[in-house]
CSV table of N, CA, C and O in Angstrom, one decimal:
chain,number,residue,atom,x,y,z
A,1,UNK,N,6.6,-6.9,-15.5
A,1,UNK,CA,6.4,-5.6,-14.9
A,1,UNK,C,4.9,-6.3,-14.0
A,1,UNK,O,3.6,-6.8,-14.5
A,2,UNK,N,4.9,-5.1,-13.0
A,2,UNK,CA,3.9,-5.3,-11.9
A,2,UNK,C,3.2,-4.3,-12.5
A,2,UNK,O,3.7,-2.7,-12.0
A,3,UNK,N,1.2,-4.7,-12.8
A,3,UNK,CA,0.4,-3.3,-12.9
A,3,UNK,C,-1.0,-3.6,-12.3
A,3,UNK,O,-1.3,-5.0,-12.3
A,4,UNK,N,-1.4,-2.2,-11.9
A,4,UNK,CA,-2.9,-2.8,-11.3
A,4,UNK,C,-3.5,-1.8,-12.6
A,4,UNK,O,-3.2,-0.5,-13.0
A,5,UNK,N,-4.2,-2.0,-13.1
A,5,UNK,CA,-5.4,-1.6,-13.4
A,5,UNK,C,-7.0,-1.2,-13.9
A,5,UNK,O,-7.5,-2.4,-13.2
A,6,UNK,N,-7.5,-0.3,-13.9
A,6,UNK,CA,-8.6,-0.5,-12.8
A,6,UNK,C,-9.2,0.4,-13.4
A,6,UNK,O,-9.0,1.3,-15.8
A,7,UNK,N,-10.8,0.5,-14.2
A,7,UNK,CA,-11.6,0.1,-14.9
A,7,UNK,C,-13.0,1.0,-14.5
A,7,UNK,O,-13.4,0.3,-13.1
A,8,UNK,N,-13.7,0.8,-14.7
A,8,UNK,CA,-15.0,1.0,-14.6
A,8,UNK,C,-16.1,3.2,-14.6
A,8,UNK,O,-17.1,2.7,-13.7
A,9,UNK,N,-14.9,3.9,-14.3
A,9,UNK,CA,-14.8,5.3,-14.8
A,9,UNK,C,-15.8,5.2,-15.7
A,9,UNK,O,-16.1,5.2,-16.1
A,10,UNK,N,-16.7,6.4,-15.2
A,10,UNK,CA,-17.2,7.4,-16.2
A,10,UNK,C,-18.5,8.4,-15.8
A,10,UNK,O,-17.7,9.3,-14.6
A,11,UNK,N,-18.6,9.3,-16.3
A,11,UNK,CA,-20.0,10.1,-16.1
A,11,UNK,C,-21.4,9.3,-15.7
A,11,UNK,O,-21.6,8.1,-16.2
A,12,UNK,N,-21.9,9.8,-14.4
A,12,UNK,CA,-23.2,9.5,-14.1
A,12,UNK,C,-24.1,11.1,-13.5
A,12,UNK,O,-23.1,11.8,-12.6
A,13,UNK,N,-25.5,10.9,-12.9
A,13,UNK,CA,-26.1,11.2,-13.2
A,13,UNK,C,-25.9,11.6,-11.2
A,13,UNK,O,-26.2,10.4,-10.7
A,14,UNK,N,-26.6,12.5,-10.8
A,14,UNK,CA,-26.6,11.9,-8.9
A,14,UNK,C,-27.5,11.0,-8.8
A,14,UNK,O,-29.3,11.2,-9.7
A,15,UNK,N,-27.8,10.5,-7.6
A,15,UNK,CA,-27.9,9.1,-7.6
A,15,UNK,C,-27.4,8.1,-8.0
A,15,UNK,O,-27.8,7.1,-8.2
A,16,UNK,N,-26.7,8.2,-8.8
A,16,UNK,CA,-26.9,6.5,-10.2
A,16,UNK,C,-25.7,5.7,-9.3
A,16,UNK,O,-24.9,6.4,-8.8
A,17,UNK,N,-25.5,5.2,-9.4
A,17,UNK,CA,-24.1,4.2,-9.4
A,17,UNK,C,-23.4,3.4,-10.9
A,17,UNK,O,-23.4,4.0,-11.8
A,18,UNK,N,-21.4,2.9,-9.8
A,18,UNK,CA,-20.8,2.5,-11.5
A,18,UNK,C,-20.5,1.3,-10.1
A,18,UNK,O,-20.0,1.8,-9.1
A,19,UNK,N,-20.0,0.2,-11.0
A,19,UNK,CA,-18.6,-0.4,-10.6
A,19,UNK,C,-17.2,-0.3,-11.2
A,19,UNK,O,-16.7,0.5,-12.3
A,20,UNK,N,-16.4,0.3,-9.8
A,20,UNK,CA,-14.9,0.1,-10.0
A,20,UNK,C,-13.9,-1.2,-10.1
A,20,UNK,O,-14.6,-1.8,-9.0
A,21,UNK,N,-13.6,-1.6,-11.7
A,21,UNK,CA,-12.4,-2.6,-11.3
A,21,UNK,C,-11.8,-2.5,-10.8
A,21,UNK,O,-10.9,-1.8,-11.5
A,22,UNK,N,-10.1,-3.6,-10.7
A,22,UNK,CA,-9.0,-3.1,-10.2
A,22,UNK,C,-8.1,-4.2,-10.7
A,22,UNK,O,-8.7,-5.3,-9.7
A,23,UNK,N,-7.9,-4.2,-11.3
A,23,UNK,CA,-6.5,-5.7,-11.5
A,23,UNK,C,-5.7,-5.8,-11.8
A,23,UNK,O,-5.3,-5.1,-12.1
A,24,UNK,N,-5.2,-7.1,-10.9
A,24,UNK,CA,-3.9,-7.1,-10.9
A,24,UNK,C,-2.9,-8.2,-13.0
A,24,UNK,O,-3.5,-8.1,-13.0
A,25,UNK,N,-2.0,-6.8,-12.5
A,25,UNK,CA,-1.3,-7.7,-14.3
A,25,UNK,C,0.3,-8.0,-13.7
A,25,UNK,O,0.7,-7.2,-13.6
A,26,UNK,N,0.5,-9.5,-14.2
A,26,UNK,CA,2.2,-10.2,-13.6
A,26,UNK,C,2.5,-10.4,-11.9
A,26,UNK,O,3.1,-10.5,-11.6
A,27,UNK,N,1.1,-9.7,-11.8
A,27,UNK,CA,1.2,-10.1,-9.7
A,27,UNK,C,-0.2,-11.0,-8.9
A,27,UNK,O,-1.3,-10.4,-9.8
A,28,UNK,N,-0.3,-11.2,-8.5
A,28,UNK,CA,-1.7,-12.2,-7.7
A,28,UNK,C,-2.4,-11.0,-6.9
A,28,UNK,O,-1.5,-10.6,-5.4
A,29,UNK,N,-3.6,-10.9,-7.0
A,29,UNK,CA,-3.6,-10.0,-5.7
A,29,UNK,C,-3.9,-10.5,-3.7
A,29,UNK,O,-4.0,-9.6,-3.4
A,30,UNK,N,-4.0,-11.9,-4.4
A,30,UNK,CA,-4.2,-12.4,-3.0
A,30,UNK,C,-3.5,-12.5,-2.2
A,30,UNK,O,-3.4,-13.0,-1.2
A,31,UNK,N,-2.8,-12.7,-2.4
A,31,UNK,CA,-1.0,-12.0,-1.3
A,31,UNK,C,-1.0,-10.1,-1.5
A,31,UNK,O,-0.3,-10.1,-0.1
A,32,UNK,N,-2.4,-9.5,-1.4
A,32,UNK,CA,-1.9,-8.1,-0.5
A,32,UNK,C,-3.4,-7.5,-0.5
A,32,UNK,O,-4.3,-7.9,-1.0
A,33,UNK,N,-3.2,-7.2,0.5
A,33,UNK,CA,-4.3,-6.1,0.9
A,33,UNK,C,-4.8,-3.9,-0.1
A,33,UNK,O,-4.1,-4.3,-1.0
A,34,UNK,N,-5.5,-4.6,-0.6
A,34,UNK,CA,-5.8,-4.0,-1.5
A,34,UNK,C,-6.6,-2.6,-0.8
A,34,UNK,O,-7.5,-2.0,0.2
A,35,UNK,N,-6.1,-1.7,-1.5
A,35,UNK,CA,-7.0,0.0,-1.1
A,35,UNK,C,-7.9,0.6,-2.3
A,35,UNK,O,-7.5,0.5,-3.7
A,36,UNK,N,-8.7,1.7,-2.3
A,36,UNK,CA,-9.8,2.6,-3.0
A,36,UNK,C,-9.1,3.8,-3.5
A,36,UNK,O,-9.5,4.2,-1.4
A,37,UNK,N,-8.3,4.7,-3.5
A,37,UNK,CA,-7.8,6.2,-2.9
A,37,UNK,C,-9.0,7.1,-3.9
A,37,UNK,O,-9.4,6.1,-5.5
A,38,UNK,N,-8.9,8.3,-4.3
A,38,UNK,CA,-9.3,9.1,-4.8
A,38,UNK,C,-9.4,10.7,-4.3
A,38,UNK,O,-8.3,10.8,-3.3
A,39,UNK,N,-8.9,10.9,-5.1
A,39,UNK,CA,-8.0,11.7,-5.6
A,39,UNK,C,-8.7,13.8,-6.2
A,39,UNK,O,-8.9,13.3,-8.1
A,40,UNK,N,-9.2,14.6,-6.2
A,40,UNK,CA,-10.1,15.1,-7.0
A,40,UNK,C,-9.8,16.8,-7.5
A,40,UNK,O,-9.2,16.0,-6.5
A,41,UNK,N,-10.4,17.3,-8.6
A,41,UNK,CA,-9.6,18.2,-9.1
A,41,UNK,C,-9.6,19.3,-8.1
A,41,UNK,O,-10.4,19.6,-6.7
A,42,UNK,N,-7.9,19.7,-7.7
A,42,UNK,CA,-7.3,20.4,-6.8
A,42,UNK,C,-7.2,20.2,-5.5
A,42,UNK,O,-7.2,21.6,-4.2
A,43,UNK,N,-7.4,18.8,-4.8
A,43,UNK,CA,-7.6,18.8,-3.9
A,43,UNK,C,-6.8,17.9,-3.9
A,43,UNK,O,-6.0,16.9,-4.6
A,44,UNK,N,-5.6,16.7,-2.3
A,44,UNK,CA,-5.4,15.5,-2.5
A,44,UNK,C,-6.4,15.2,-2.7
A,44,UNK,O,-7.1,15.0,-2.3
A,45,UNK,N,-4.7,13.5,-2.6
A,45,UNK,CA,-5.6,11.8,-2.5
A,45,UNK,C,-6.1,12.0,-1.7
A,45,UNK,O,-5.2,12.3,0.0
A,46,UNK,N,-6.6,10.9,-1.3
A,46,UNK,CA,-8.0,10.9,0.0
A,46,UNK,C,-8.1,9.6,-0.1
A,46,UNK,O,-7.9,8.4,-1.7
A,47,UNK,N,-8.0,8.4,0.8
A,47,UNK,CA,-8.5,7.6,0.8
A,47,UNK,C,-10.4,7.5,1.0
A,47,UNK,O,-11.1,8.0,1.2
A,48,UNK,N,-10.9,5.4,0.1
A,48,UNK,CA,-11.7,6.2,-0.1
A,48,UNK,C,-12.6,4.8,1.1
A,48,UNK,O,-13.2,4.4,1.8
A,49,UNK,N,-11.2,3.3,0.9
A,49,UNK,CA,-11.7,2.3,1.5
A,49,UNK,C,-10.2,1.4,1.3
A,49,UNK,O,-10.6,1.3,0.3
A,50,UNK,N,-11.3,0.2,2.0
A,50,UNK,CA,-10.1,-1.2,1.4
A,50,UNK,C,-10.1,-2.1,1.9
A,50,UNK,O,-11.3,-2.4,2.8
A,51,UNK,N,-9.3,-3.5,1.8
A,51,UNK,CA,-10.0,-5.0,2.0
A,51,UNK,C,-8.8,-5.4,2.1
A,51,UNK,O,-7.5,-5.4,1.7
A,52,UNK,N,-8.8,-7.5,3.5
A,52,UNK,CA,-7.9,-7.8,3.3
A,52,UNK,C,-7.6,-8.8,2.6
A,52,UNK,O,-8.6,-8.3,1.1
A,53,UNK,N,-6.5,-8.9,2.8
A,53,UNK,CA,-6.4,-10.0,1.8
A,53,UNK,C,-6.6,-11.0,0.9
A,53,UNK,O,-7.9,-11.5,0.4
A,54,UNK,N,-7.5,-11.6,1.5
A,54,UNK,CA,-9.3,-13.0,2.1
A,54,UNK,C,-10.4,-12.1,1.7
A,54,UNK,O,-11.5,-12.7,2.0
A,55,UNK,N,-10.9,-11.5,2.3
A,55,UNK,CA,-11.9,-9.9,2.5
A,55,UNK,C,-12.5,-9.8,3.2
A,55,UNK,O,-13.9,-9.2,3.4
A,56,UNK,N,-12.1,-10.4,3.9
A,56,UNK,CA,-12.9,-10.7,5.4
A,56,UNK,C,-13.2,-9.6,6.7
A,56,UNK,O,-13.6,-9.4,7.6
A,57,UNK,N,-12.4,-8.6,6.4
A,57,UNK,CA,-11.8,-6.9,6.7
A,57,UNK,C,-12.4,-6.3,5.5
A,57,UNK,O,-11.5,-6.2,4.8
A,58,UNK,N,-12.7,-5.3,6.1
A,58,UNK,CA,-12.8,-4.0,5.3
A,58,UNK,C,-13.3,-2.6,5.3
A,58,UNK,O,-13.8,-2.5,7.8
A,59,UNK,N,-12.4,-1.8,5.3
A,59,UNK,CA,-12.9,0.0,6.3
A,59,UNK,C,-13.3,1.1,5.4
A,59,UNK,O,-12.6,0.7,4.1
A,60,UNK,N,-14.1,1.3,5.6
A,60,UNK,CA,-15.0,2.4,4.7
A,60,UNK,C,-14.2,4.0,5.8
A,60,UNK,O,-14.8,4.1,6.7
A,61,UNK,N,-13.7,5.4,4.5
A,61,UNK,CA,-14.3,6.5,5.3
A,61,UNK,C,-15.4,6.4,5.2
A,61,UNK,O,-16.5,6.3,4.5
A,62,UNK,N,-16.4,7.4,6.1
A,62,UNK,CA,-17.4,7.9,7.0
A,62,UNK,C,-18.1,9.2,5.8
A,62,UNK,O,-19.5,8.0,5.6
A,63,UNK,N,-17.4,9.2,4.8
A,63,UNK,CA,-17.9,9.8,4.1
A,63,UNK,C,-18.7,8.9,2.4
A,63,UNK,O,-19.6,9.4,1.8
A,64,UNK,N,-18.6,7.4,2.7
A,64,UNK,CA,-18.7,6.7,1.7
A,64,UNK,C,-19.8,5.7,2.5
A,64,UNK,O,-20.2,5.2,1.9
A,65,UNK,N,-19.7,5.3,3.3
A,65,UNK,CA,-20.2,4.5,4.3
A,65,UNK,C,-22.0,4.8,4.2
A,65,UNK,O,-22.4,5.5,4.1
A,66,UNK,N,-22.1,2.9,3.8
A,66,UNK,CA,-23.9,2.7,3.5
A,66,UNK,C,-23.5,3.1,2.1
A,66,UNK,O,-24.6,2.8,1.4
A,67,UNK,N,-22.8,3.2,1.5
A,67,UNK,CA,-23.3,3.9,-0.5
A,67,UNK,C,-22.6,3.0,-1.0
A,67,UNK,O,-22.8,2.6,-2.4
A,68,UNK,N,-21.2,3.1,-0.8
A,68,UNK,CA,-20.0,2.1,-1.3
A,68,UNK,C,-20.0,1.0,-0.7
A,68,UNK,O,-19.2,0.3,0.0
A,69,UNK,N,-19.0,0.0,-2.0
A,69,UNK,CA,-19.3,-1.3,-1.4
A,69,UNK,C,-17.7,-1.6,-2.6
A,69,UNK,O,-17.9,-2.4,-3.1
A,70,UNK,N,-16.2,-2.9,-1.3
A,70,UNK,CA,-15.1,-2.3,-1.4
A,70,UNK,C,-15.6,-4.8,-1.3
A,70,UNK,O,-16.0,-5.0,-0.7
A,71,UNK,N,-14.8,-5.1,-3.0
A,71,UNK,CA,-14.6,-6.4,-2.9
A,71,UNK,C,-14.3,-7.2,-3.3
A,71,UNK,O,-13.4,-6.1,-4.3
A,72,UNK,N,-13.6,-8.5,-3.3
A,72,UNK,CA,-13.1,-8.8,-4.4
A,72,UNK,C,-13.0,-10.2,-5.1
A,72,UNK,O,-14.0,-11.0,-4.3
A,73,UNK,N,-12.8,-10.5,-6.2
A,73,UNK,CA,-12.6,-11.6,-6.4
A,73,UNK,C,-10.8,-12.8,-6.5
A,73,UNK,O,-10.7,-11.8,-7.8
A,74,UNK,N,-10.5,-12.9,-5.5
A,74,UNK,CA,-9.3,-13.3,-5.5
A,74,UNK,C,-8.9,-14.3,-7.2
A,74,UNK,O,-8.0,-14.0,-7.7
A,75,UNK,N,-9.8,-15.3,-7.8
A,75,UNK,CA,-10.0,-16.2,-8.5
A,75,UNK,C,-10.0,-14.9,-9.7
A,75,UNK,O,-8.8,-16.0,-11.2
A,76,UNK,N,-10.7,-14.4,-9.5
A,76,UNK,CA,-10.5,-13.5,-11.2
A,76,UNK,C,-9.5,-11.9,-11.8
A,76,UNK,O,-8.9,-11.5,-11.6
A,77,UNK,N,-8.2,-12.1,-10.0
A,77,UNK,CA,-7.3,-11.6,-10.0
A,77,UNK,C,-7.8,-9.9,-9.7
A,77,UNK,O,-7.7,-9.3,-10.3
A,78,UNK,N,-9.0,-9.3,-9.4
A,78,UNK,CA,-10.0,-8.3,-8.9
A,78,UNK,C,-10.8,-7.6,-8.2
A,78,UNK,O,-11.3,-8.1,-7.3
A,79,UNK,N,-10.6,-6.2,-8.1
A,79,UNK,CA,-11.1,-5.9,-6.7
A,79,UNK,C,-12.2,-5.3,-7.1
A,79,UNK,O,-11.8,-4.5,-8.1
A,80,UNK,N,-12.8,-5.1,-6.8
A,80,UNK,CA,-14.1,-4.2,-7.1
A,80,UNK,C,-14.9,-2.4,-6.2
A,80,UNK,O,-14.5,-2.9,-4.6
A,81,UNK,N,-15.7,-1.7,-6.5
A,81,UNK,CA,-16.1,-1.0,-5.3
A,81,UNK,C,-17.1,0.1,-6.1
A,81,UNK,O,-17.3,-0.2,-7.0
A,82,UNK,N,-17.9,-0.5,-5.9
A,82,UNK,CA,-19.4,-1.0,-6.2
A,82,UNK,C,-20.6,1.1,-5.2
A,82,UNK,O,-20.2,0.7,-4.2
A,83,UNK,N,-20.1,1.8,-6.2
A,83,UNK,CA,-20.7,2.6,-5.8
A,83,UNK,C,-21.8,3.0,-6.3
A,83,UNK,O,-22.6,3.0,-6.9
A,84,UNK,N,-23.4,3.7,-4.5
A,84,UNK,CA,-24.0,3.3,-5.1
A,84,UNK,C,-24.2,5.2,-4.6
A,84,UNK,O,-24.0,5.6,-3.3
A,85,UNK,N,-25.3,6.0,-4.7
A,85,UNK,CA,-26.2,6.9,-4.2
A,85,UNK,C,-25.2,8.3,-4.6
A,85,UNK,O,-24.3,9.0,-4.2
A,86,UNK,N,-24.7,8.3,-5.8
A,86,UNK,CA,-23.6,9.2,-6.4
A,86,UNK,C,-23.5,10.5,-6.0
A,86,UNK,O,-24.8,10.8,-6.4
A,87,UNK,N,-23.1,11.2,-5.5
A,87,UNK,CA,-23.0,12.5,-5.7
A,87,UNK,C,-22.4,13.2,-6.2
A,87,UNK,O,-20.4,13.2,-6.1
A,88,UNK,N,-21.9,14.2,-6.1
A,88,UNK,CA,-21.2,15.4,-7.1
A,88,UNK,C,-19.7,15.4,-6.2
A,88,UNK,O,-18.4,15.7,-7.4
A,89,UNK,N,-19.8,15.3,-5.3
A,89,UNK,CA,-19.2,15.7,-4.1
A,89,UNK,C,-18.1,14.3,-4.7
A,89,UNK,O,-16.7,14.1,-3.9
A,90,UNK,N,-18.3,13.0,-4.9
A,90,UNK,CA,-17.8,11.9,-5.5
A,90,UNK,C,-16.5,12.0,-6.4
A,90,UNK,O,-16.2,11.7,-7.3
A,91,UNK,N,-17.6,13.0,-7.1
A,91,UNK,CA,-16.0,13.1,-8.7
A,91,UNK,C,-14.6,13.7,-7.8
A,91,UNK,O,-14.6,14.4,-7.5
A,92,UNK,N,-14.0,12.9,-8.8
A,92,UNK,CA,-12.7,12.4,-8.4
A,92,UNK,C,-11.5,11.0,-9.9
A,92,UNK,O,-12.3,10.4,-10.3
A,93,UNK,N,-10.7,11.3,-9.5
A,93,UNK,CA,-9.9,9.9,-10.3
A,93,UNK,C,-10.1,8.8,-9.0
A,93,UNK,O,-10.0,9.2,-8.4
A,94,UNK,N,-10.6,8.0,-9.4
A,94,UNK,CA,-10.3,6.6,-8.0
A,94,UNK,C,-8.9,5.9,-8.5
A,94,UNK,O,-8.8,5.2,-10.2
A,95,UNK,N,-8.0,6.0,-7.6
A,95,UNK,CA,-6.8,4.8,-8.4
A,95,UNK,C,-6.9,3.3,-6.7
A,95,UNK,O,-7.5,4.0,-5.2
A,96,UNK,N,-6.7,2.7,-7.7
A,96,UNK,CA,-6.7,0.9,-6.6
A,96,UNK,C,-5.5,1.3,-6.1
A,96,UNK,O,-4.4,2.2,-7.2
A,97,UNK,N,-4.7,0.5,-4.8
A,97,UNK,CA,-3.8,-0.1,-4.2
A,97,UNK,C,-3.1,-1.5,-3.8
A,97,UNK,O,-3.8,-1.1,-3.3
A,98,UNK,N,-1.6,-1.4,-4.1
A,98,UNK,CA,-1.8,-2.4,-3.3
A,98,UNK,C,-0.8,-3.0,-1.7
A,98,UNK,O,0.4,-1.7,-2.1
A,99,UNK,N,-1.1,-3.3,-0.6
A,99,UNK,CA,-0.2,-3.4,0.2
A,99,UNK,C,0.4,-4.5,-0.1
A,99,UNK,O,-0.3,-5.1,1.2
A,100,UNK,N,1.8,-5.2,0.6
A,100,UNK,CA,1.7,-6.7,0.6
A,100,UNK,C,2.4,-6.8,2.5
A,100,UNK,O,1.8,-8.3,2.5
A,101,UNK,N,2.8,-5.3,3.6
A,101,UNK,CA,2.8,-6.7,4.4
A,101,UNK,C,1.4,-6.4,5.7
A,101,UNK,O,1.6,-7.4,6.1
A,102,UNK,N,0.6,-6.1,5.3
A,102,UNK,CA,-0.5,-6.6,6.4
A,102,UNK,C,-1.1,-7.6,5.8
A,102,UNK,O,-1.7,-7.6,4.2
A,103,UNK,N,-1.2,-8.8,6.7
A,103,UNK,CA,-1.8,-10.4,5.9
A,103,UNK,C,-3.8,-10.3,6.3
A,103,UNK,O,-4.5,-10.9,5.1
A,104,UNK,N,-4.0,-10.3,8.0
A,104,UNK,CA,-5.6,-9.9,7.9
A,104,UNK,C,-6.1,-8.9,8.1
A,104,UNK,O,-7.6,-7.9,8.5
A,105,UNK,N,-5.7,-7.9,7.7
A,105,UNK,CA,-6.0,-6.3,8.1
A,105,UNK,C,-5.3,-6.1,6.3
A,105,UNK,O,-5.2,-5.8,6.1
A,106,UNK,N,-6.7,-4.1,6.5
A,106,UNK,CA,-6.4,-3.5,5.7
A,106,UNK,C,-6.5,-2.1,6.3
A,106,UNK,O,-6.5,-1.0,7.7
A,107,UNK,N,-5.3,-0.9,5.3
A,107,UNK,CA,-5.8,0.3,6.3
A,107,UNK,C,-5.4,1.3,5.5
A,107,UNK,O,-6.6,1.1,3.6
A,108,UNK,N,-6.2,2.2,5.7
A,108,UNK,CA,-6.5,3.5,4.5
A,108,UNK,C,-5.2,4.3,5.2
A,108,UNK,O,-6.2,6.1,3.6
A,109,UNK,N,-4.8,4.3,4.5
A,109,UNK,CA,-3.6,5.1,5.2
A,109,UNK,C,-2.7,5.3,4.1
A,109,UNK,O,-2.2,3.9,2.9
A,110,UNK,N,-2.6,6.5,2.9
A,110,UNK,CA,-2.3,6.1,1.9
A,110,UNK,C,-0.3,5.6,1.2
A,110,UNK,O,-0.6,5.3,1.1
A,111,UNK,N,0.0,5.6,2.7
A,111,UNK,CA,1.6,5.0,3.2
A,111,UNK,C,1.4,3.9,2.8
A,111,UNK,O,2.4,3.4,2.6
A,112,UNK,N,0.5,3.7,3.6
A,112,UNK,CA,0.6,1.6,3.9
A,112,UNK,C,0.8,1.0,2.6
A,112,UNK,O,1.5,0.3,2.3
A,113,UNK,N,0.6,1.5,1.5
A,113,UNK,CA,0.8,1.2,-0.1
A,113,UNK,C,1.3,1.3,-0.7
A,113,UNK,O,2.7,2.0,-0.8
A,114,UNK,N,2.4,0.3,-1.7
A,114,UNK,CA,3.2,0.0,-3.0
A,114,UNK,C,3.0,0.0,-4.0
A,114,UNK,O,4.4,1.1,-4.6
A,115,UNK,N,1.8,-0.5,-4.5
A,115,UNK,CA,1.7,-0.6,-6.3
A,115,UNK,C,0.3,0.7,-6.2
A,115,UNK,O,-0.6,0.6,-5.4
A,116,UNK,N,0.4,1.1,-6.7
A,116,UNK,CA,-0.8,1.6,-7.6
A,116,UNK,C,-0.8,1.8,-8.9
A,116,UNK,O,-0.4,1.6,-10.0
A,117,UNK,N,-2.0,1.7,-9.5
A,117,UNK,CA,-3.0,2.2,-10.8
A,117,UNK,C,-2.9,3.3,-11.3
A,117,UNK,O,-2.1,4.5,-10.4
A,118,UNK,N,-2.8,3.1,-12.3
A,118,UNK,CA,-2.9,5.3,-12.9
A,118,UNK,C,-4.2,6.3,-12.2
A,118,UNK,O,-4.3,7.1,-13.3
A,119,UNK,N,-5.4,5.2,-12.3
A,119,UNK,CA,-6.1,5.3,-11.8
A,119,UNK,C,-7.5,5.4,-12.9
A,119,UNK,O,-7.4,5.3,-14.2
A,120,UNK,N,-9.0,6.1,-13.1
A,120,UNK,CA,-10.0,6.0,-13.8
A,120,UNK,C,-10.5,7.7,-13.3
A,120,UNK,O,-10.7,7.5,-11.8
A,121,UNK,N,-11.8,7.9,-14.2
A,121,UNK,CA,-12.3,9.1,-13.7
A,121,UNK,C,-13.5,9.2,-13.8
A,121,UNK,O,-14.3,8.0,-14.5
A,122,UNK,N,-14.4,9.7,-11.9
A,122,UNK,CA,-15.3,9.5,-12.1
A,122,UNK,C,-16.0,10.7,-11.8
A,122,UNK,O,-15.3,11.5,-11.0
A,123,UNK,N,-17.1,11.0,-12.6
A,123,UNK,CA,-17.5,12.2,-12.5
A,123,UNK,C,-18.8,12.0,-12.7
A,123,UNK,O,-20.1,11.5,-13.4
A,124,UNK,N,-19.5,13.5,-11.1
A,124,UNK,CA,-20.6,12.8,-10.9
A,124,UNK,C,-21.6,13.8,-11.1
A,124,UNK,O,-21.7,15.5,-11.2
A,125,UNK,N,-22.6,14.2,-12.1
A,125,UNK,CA,-22.7,15.9,-12.9
A,125,UNK,C,-24.3,15.9,-13.6
A,125,UNK,O,-24.6,14.4,-14.2
A,126,UNK,N,-25.8,16.4,-14.0
A,126,UNK,CA,-26.8,16.3,-13.9
A,126,UNK,C,-26.5,17.1,-15.6
A,126,UNK,O,-27.2,17.2,-16.1
């Protein structure tokens, strides 16, 4: 069974940092471009970042540029999202997703992704 499992969420104060992880179970993530998305309470899910299969290409939405960094360790079958200088507006459930169609690039379009994790909650509050 193919599964994506997110971890690393939690409660953090504004200005703090968290690192989210997304691990593949039952399949190799190095065959997929990966994306991070988030959904805040009462809002639609939105893109955060994406990374190509080998990690050579990454993209970020403007609201997280300079604060978040996406990376991957294909040997560990894991994708990361390092989040620094967190703001209350970053509060959301964060989801990772896998896309098998793109090879050397990645997309921040939700419809591009075929497999999704269950999410991990991030709360930024003092």
